[in-house]
Amino acid sequence: MSDIKVRAKLEGNETVVKCLMNHPMETGLRKDSKTNELVPAHFIQEVVCKWKDQVVLTAAWSGGVSKNPYLSFKFIGGAVGDPVEVSWKDNKGESQTETSQIA
Amino acid sequence: MIDAKRRILLKGSLAAGSVGVAVAAGLLTPRLVLADWNAAAFESKDVSAALKGLLGSDAMETNDAVVVKAPDIAENGAVVPVTVETTLSDISYIAIIASGNATPLVASFALGAAAMPFVSTRIKMGKTADVVAVVKQGDKLFSNAKNVKVTIGGCGG
């Protein structure tokens, strides 16, 4: 169901990373239109982005981030072929990891 | 055409509903598992409490070197693209706040040594409000804001 798409591209000396995650990002406040019951909260709380073994970015999110979150960030020092790893954890304890090479 | 408008209206009200009801967030969100997720900050209902919880202070200075890119008008409050960038150096944190949301703190980013002070994502907004970006340099906070008009149910009006 869920998966992460990661694209990392070297532009000059900056590596630009763009990721898309599949996740419902339910705030816990939305009502199901049919049953009129609250849809339980289910959102990504933490995203860790690594370049080789170095943590470049740690994001902490609330349910206020849009469904199927998009995240883009930049860092300095990457080289073509270096691995970039993006992983998330949500409030139900589920997690996912994806690795991509800098192009 | 009428039907198309109706779709937009439905979508719009759904989006507004989901964020608008966020008042109850603190009560309804399951108390959580992840130790390092800052529940107090993310569930607080006003900006200064959220910032104190997250960054230790809410004393921030407006600085034009902090650039918030977001649309002037967002037709769908459920997906508002926001980019925060700054020319300031040694930034350790970037936080994104939708000041009109019931739980205003949307996202925070801890930057590692190699990261540039740039993040881009998409957020939900309950109503027309300022999107505030706060960056932390040393122990100082700098911020800037961009007003985003959320049109609910209107055809781009």
Tab-separated table of C-alpha atoms in Angstrom:
chain	number	residue	atom	x	y	z
A	1	MET	CA	0.000	0.000	0.000
A	2	SER	CA	2.474	2.520	1.080
A	3	ASP	CA	5.670	3.258	-0.621
A	4	ILE	CA	8.140	6.090	-0.901
A	5	LYS	CA	9.510	7.588	-4.068
A	6	VAL	CA	12.870	9.236	-3.682
A	7	ARG	CA	14.718	11.179	-6.338
A	8	ALA	CA	18.061	12.760	-5.630
A	9	LYS	CA	19.785	14.884	-8.205
A	10	LEU	CA	23.117	16.652	-8.124
A	11	GLU	CA	22.874	20.294	-9.230
A	12	GLY	CA	26.253	21.983	-9.026
A	13	ASN	CA	27.422	21.262	-5.482
A	14	GLU	CA	23.896	20.905	-4.132
A	15	THR	CA	22.020	17.656	-4.000
A	16	VAL	CA	18.296	18.210	-4.380
A	17	VAL	CA	16.171	15.443	-2.928
A	18	LYS	CA	12.470	15.119	-3.640
A	19	CYS	CA	10.319	12.476	-2.043
A	20	LEU	CA	6.734	11.423	-2.208
A	21	MET	CA	5.264	9.122	0.398
A	22	ASN	CA	1.962	7.327	0.193
A	23	HIS	CA	0.147	7.885	3.430
A	24	PRO	CA	-3.422	8.842	4.386
A	25	MET	CA	-2.281	11.491	6.941
A	26	GLU	CA	-5.517	11.374	8.910
A	27	THR	CA	-5.660	14.028	11.604
A	28	GLY	CA	-8.105	12.041	13.682
A	29	LEU	CA	-10.638	14.829	13.338
A	30	ARG	CA	-12.278	14.015	10.040
A	31	LYS	CA	-15.610	12.290	10.022
A	32	ASP	CA	-16.392	9.444	7.713
A	33	SER	CA	-19.140	10.778	5.469
A	34	LYS	CA	-21.084	7.511	5.555
A	35	THR	CA	-20.855	6.366	9.146
A	36	ASN	CA	-20.447	9.832	10.653
A	37	GLU	CA	-17.743	8.474	12.906
A	38	LEU	CA	-14.344	10.006	13.366
A	39	VAL	CA	-11.625	8.490	11.249
A	40	PRO	CA	-8.817	7.546	13.658
A	41	ALA	CA	-5.635	9.569	13.529
A	42	HIS	CA	-3.026	8.004	11.283
A	43	PHE	CA	-0.193	10.233	10.222
A	44	ILE	CA	3.552	10.263	9.769
A	45	GLN	CA	5.302	11.676	12.793
A	46	GLU	CA	8.903	11.401	11.898
A	47	VAL	CA	10.870	11.350	8.678
A	48	VAL	CA	14.594	10.731	8.740
A	49	CYS	CA	16.670	11.484	5.663
A	50	LYS	CA	20.193	10.148	5.430
A	51	TRP	CA	23.012	10.641	2.988
A	52	LYS	CA	25.381	7.718	3.301
A	53	ASP	CA	25.416	7.292	7.097
A	54	GLN	CA	24.903	10.929	7.937
A	55	VAL	CA	21.509	12.241	8.991
A	56	VAL	CA	20.787	15.271	6.841
A	57	LEU	CA	17.254	16.081	7.892
A	58	THR	CA	14.850	14.923	10.576
A	59	ALA	CA	11.300	16.062	10.107
A	60	ALA	CA	8.606	15.934	12.764
A	61	TRP	CA	5.100	16.276	11.430
A	62	SER	CA	1.580	16.642	12.686
A	63	GLY	CA	-1.558	15.605	10.865
A	64	GLY	CA	-1.434	19.049	9.282
A	65	VAL	CA	0.804	17.827	6.491
A	66	SER	CA	-1.185	16.951	3.389
A	67	LYS	CA	-2.168	13.430	2.420
A	68	ASN	CA	0.512	11.592	0.454
A	69	PRO	CA	3.194	13.961	1.713
A	70	TYR	CA	5.734	15.624	-0.496
A	71	LEU	CA	9.069	16.633	0.935
A	72	SER	CA	11.976	18.305	-0.750
A	73	PHE	CA	15.277	19.355	0.751
A	74	LYS	CA	18.825	20.162	-0.318
A	75	PHE	CA	22.227	19.349	1.016
A	76	ILE	CA	25.839	19.988	0.152
A	77	GLY	CA	28.516	17.413	-0.414
A	78	GLY	CA	26.740	14.628	-2.289
A	79	ALA	CA	28.307	12.851	-5.248
A	80	VAL	CA	26.696	10.902	-8.052
A	81	GLY	CA	25.992	7.367	-6.910
A	82	ASP	CA	25.868	8.122	-3.182
A	83	PRO	CA	22.950	6.494	-1.404
A	84	VAL	CA	20.166	8.663	0.016
A	85	GLU	CA	17.839	6.954	2.454
A	86	VAL	CA	14.430	8.236	3.491
A	87	SER	CA	12.423	6.537	6.199
A	88	TRP	CA	9.249	7.433	8.058
A	89	LYS	CA	7.455	6.315	11.170
A	90	ASP	CA	3.798	6.990	11.838
A	91	ASN	CA	1.680	7.211	14.967
A	92	LYS	CA	0.684	3.571	14.700
A	93	GLY	CA	4.303	2.523	14.779
A	94	GLU	CA	4.411	1.550	11.126
A	95	SER	CA	7.509	2.498	9.230
A	96	GLN	CA	8.995	2.383	5.811
A	97	THR	CA	12.392	2.982	4.251
A	98	GLU	CA	13.537	3.644	0.732
A	99	THR	CA	17.007	4.171	-0.664
A	100	SER	CA	17.939	5.850	-3.893
A	101	GLN	CA	21.202	6.868	-5.564
A	102	ILE	CA	22.127	10.426	-6.358
A	103	ALA	CA	21.891	10.990	-10.107
B	1	MET	CA	-20.860	23.335	-14.538
B	2	ILE	CA	-23.175	23.356	-11.588
B	3	ASP	CA	-22.073	19.877	-10.835
B	4	ALA	CA	-18.437	20.843	-11.071
B	5	LYS	CA	-19.003	23.663	-8.605
B	6	ARG	CA	-20.730	21.296	-6.318
B	7	ARG	CA	-17.736	18.951	-6.374
B	8	ILE	CA	-15.437	21.762	-5.426
B	9	LEU	CA	-17.777	22.821	-2.691
B	10	LEU	CA	-17.878	19.329	-1.300
B	11	LYS	CA	-14.142	18.944	-1.429
B	12	GLY	CA	-13.650	22.330	0.112
B	13	SER	CA	-15.977	21.762	2.985
B	14	LEU	CA	-14.481	18.365	3.635
B	15	ALA	CA	-11.026	19.867	3.838
B	16	ALA	CA	-12.191	22.662	6.079
B	17	GLY	CA	-13.992	20.185	8.257
B	18	SER	CA	-10.989	17.999	8.746
B	19	VAL	CA	-8.785	20.804	9.910
B	20	GLY	CA	-11.466	22.904	11.491
B	21	VAL	CA	-12.475	20.262	13.931
B	22	ALA	CA	-8.851	20.119	14.996
B	23	VAL	CA	-9.911	21.849	18.193
B	24	ALA	CA	-10.492	18.427	19.578
B	25	ALA	CA	-7.055	17.286	18.509
B	26	GLY	CA	-5.475	17.247	21.915
B	27	LEU	CA	-8.242	15.065	23.181
B	28	LEU	CA	-8.529	12.682	20.333
B	29	THR	CA	-5.023	12.041	19.130
B	30	PRO	CA	-3.775	8.851	20.679
B	31	ARG	CA	-0.947	9.615	23.090
B	32	LEU	CA	1.952	8.349	21.392
B	33	VAL	CA	4.560	5.820	21.031
B	34	LEU	CA	7.446	7.768	19.634
B	35	ALA	CA	9.538	9.227	22.371
B	36	ASP	CA	11.056	11.947	20.268
B	37	TRP	CA	7.807	13.189	18.791
B	38	ASN	CA	7.024	16.384	20.598
B	39	ALA	CA	3.369	15.812	21.452
B	40	ALA	CA	3.079	18.919	23.611
B	41	ALA	CA	4.244	21.203	20.843
B	42	PHE	CA	2.245	19.584	18.080
B	43	GLU	CA	-0.953	19.455	20.051
B	44	SER	CA	-0.830	22.930	21.506
B	45	LYS	CA	-3.454	25.258	20.208
B	46	ASP	CA	-1.583	28.498	20.105
B	47	VAL	CA	1.541	29.469	18.278
B	48	SER	CA	3.646	30.689	21.176
B	49	ALA	CA	3.047	27.574	23.263
B	50	ALA	CA	3.908	25.411	20.274
B	51	LEU	CA	7.137	27.307	19.694
B	52	LYS	CA	8.124	27.188	23.337
B	53	GLY	CA	7.534	23.469	23.374
B	54	LEU	CA	9.457	22.905	20.187
B	55	LEU	CA	12.296	25.401	20.220
B	56	GLY	CA	12.356	26.560	23.817
B	57	SER	CA	11.271	30.122	23.135
B	58	ASP	CA	8.709	32.137	21.254
B	59	ALA	CA	10.747	35.321	21.079
B	60	MET	CA	11.206	35.650	17.375
B	61	GLU	CA	12.236	38.456	15.118
B	62	THR	CA	10.774	39.040	11.695
B	63	ASN	CA	13.520	38.785	9.140
B	64	ASP	CA	13.149	39.176	5.398
B	65	ALA	CA	16.032	36.796	4.842
B	66	VAL	CA	13.549	34.065	5.677
B	67	VAL	CA	11.519	33.422	2.554
B	68	VAL	CA	8.161	31.676	2.656
B	69	LYS	CA	6.862	30.619	-0.719
B	70	ALA	CA	3.195	29.738	-0.831
B	71	PRO	CA	0.358	30.572	-3.175
B	72	ASP	CA	-1.572	33.848	-2.661
B	73	ILE	CA	-4.774	31.939	-3.110
B	74	ALA	CA	-5.162	28.256	-2.332
B	75	GLU	CA	-8.296	26.833	-3.858
B	76	ASN	CA	-7.929	23.640	-1.914
B	77	GLY	CA	-6.923	24.081	1.690
B	78	ALA	CA	-6.067	20.387	1.940
B	79	VAL	CA	-3.012	20.800	-0.261
B	80	VAL	CA	-1.099	24.048	0.059
B	81	PRO	CA	2.473	23.906	-1.243
B	82	VAL	CA	4.891	25.691	1.076
B	83	THR	CA	8.605	26.258	0.603
B	84	VAL	CA	10.817	27.810	3.236
B	85	GLU	CA	14.246	29.054	2.365
B	86	THR	CA	16.707	31.417	3.946
B	87	THR	CA	20.057	32.999	3.249
B	88	LEU	CA	20.911	32.946	6.962
B	89	SER	CA	23.647	30.525	7.885
B	90	ASP	CA	23.923	27.935	10.652
B	91	ILE	CA	20.232	27.176	10.742
B	92	SER	CA	19.460	24.210	12.972
B	93	TYR	CA	15.661	24.149	12.789
B	94	ILE	CA	12.905	25.164	10.444
B	95	ALA	CA	9.293	25.109	11.633
B	96	ILE	CA	6.180	25.624	9.545
B	97	ILE	CA	3.108	27.039	11.238
B	98	ALA	CA	-0.356	27.522	9.781
B	99	SER	CA	-1.539	30.156	12.216
B	100	GLY	CA	-5.224	29.665	11.430
B	101	ASN	CA	-5.244	25.950	12.170
B	102	ALA	CA	-6.549	24.720	15.489
B	103	THR	CA	-3.217	23.031	16.131
B	104	PRO	CA	-0.996	25.518	14.344
B	105	LEU	CA	2.335	23.714	14.359
B	106	VAL	CA	2.370	21.663	11.175
B	107	ALA	CA	5.926	20.527	10.711
B	108	SER	CA	9.384	20.997	12.085
B	109	PHE	CA	12.647	20.072	10.478
B	110	ALA	CA	15.934	19.502	12.253
B	111	LEU	CA	18.736	20.189	9.828
B	112	GLY	CA	21.916	18.155	9.873
B	113	ALA	CA	25.357	19.600	9.205
B	114	ALA	CA	25.196	19.078	5.443
B	115	ALA	CA	21.631	20.282	4.933
B	116	MET	CA	20.922	23.612	3.305
B	117	PRO	CA	18.281	25.836	4.902
B	118	PHE	CA	15.592	24.794	2.467
B	119	VAL	CA	12.506	22.638	2.836
B	120	SER	CA	9.463	22.242	0.692
B	121	THR	CA	6.288	20.352	1.489
B	122	ARG	CA	2.520	20.536	1.267
B	123	ILE	CA	0.286	21.358	4.199
B	124	LYS	CA	-3.388	21.516	5.122
B	125	MET	CA	-4.970	24.831	6.006
B	126	GLY	CA	-8.335	25.200	7.667
B	127	LYS	CA	-8.908	28.800	6.670
B	128	THR	CA	-7.320	31.916	5.290
B	129	ALA	CA	-4.336	32.689	7.486
B	130	ASP	CA	-0.665	33.418	7.636
B	131	VAL	CA	1.795	30.635	6.992
B	132	VAL	CA	4.641	31.373	9.364
B	133	ALA	CA	8.119	29.980	8.978
B	134	VAL	CA	10.406	30.061	11.971
B	135	VAL	CA	14.086	29.293	11.684
B	136	LYS	CA	16.509	28.786	14.517
B	137	GLN	CA	20.013	30.194	14.305
B	138	GLY	CA	22.053	29.491	17.409
B	139	ASP	CA	19.547	30.378	20.098
B	140	LYS	CA	17.796	33.068	18.093
B	141	LEU	CA	14.563	32.639	16.212
B	142	PHE	CA	13.771	34.440	12.993
B	143	SER	CA	10.484	34.301	11.223
B	144	ASN	CA	8.555	35.501	8.272
B	145	ALA	CA	4.991	35.031	7.166
B	146	LYS	CA	2.960	34.795	4.014
B	147	ASN	CA	-0.771	35.221	3.925
B	148	VAL	CA	-2.581	32.490	2.046
B	149	LYS	CA	-6.193	32.963	1.122
B	150	VAL	CA	-8.034	29.688	1.272
B	151	THR	CA	-11.103	29.766	-0.901
B	152	ILE	CA	-13.606	27.227	0.178
B	153	GLY	CA	-16.411	26.477	-2.152
B	154	GLY	CA	-15.691	29.376	-4.454
B	155	CYS	CA	-14.540	28.933	-8.033
B	156	GLY	CA	-11.234	30.604	-7.401
B	157	GLY	CA	-13.023	33.634	-5.934
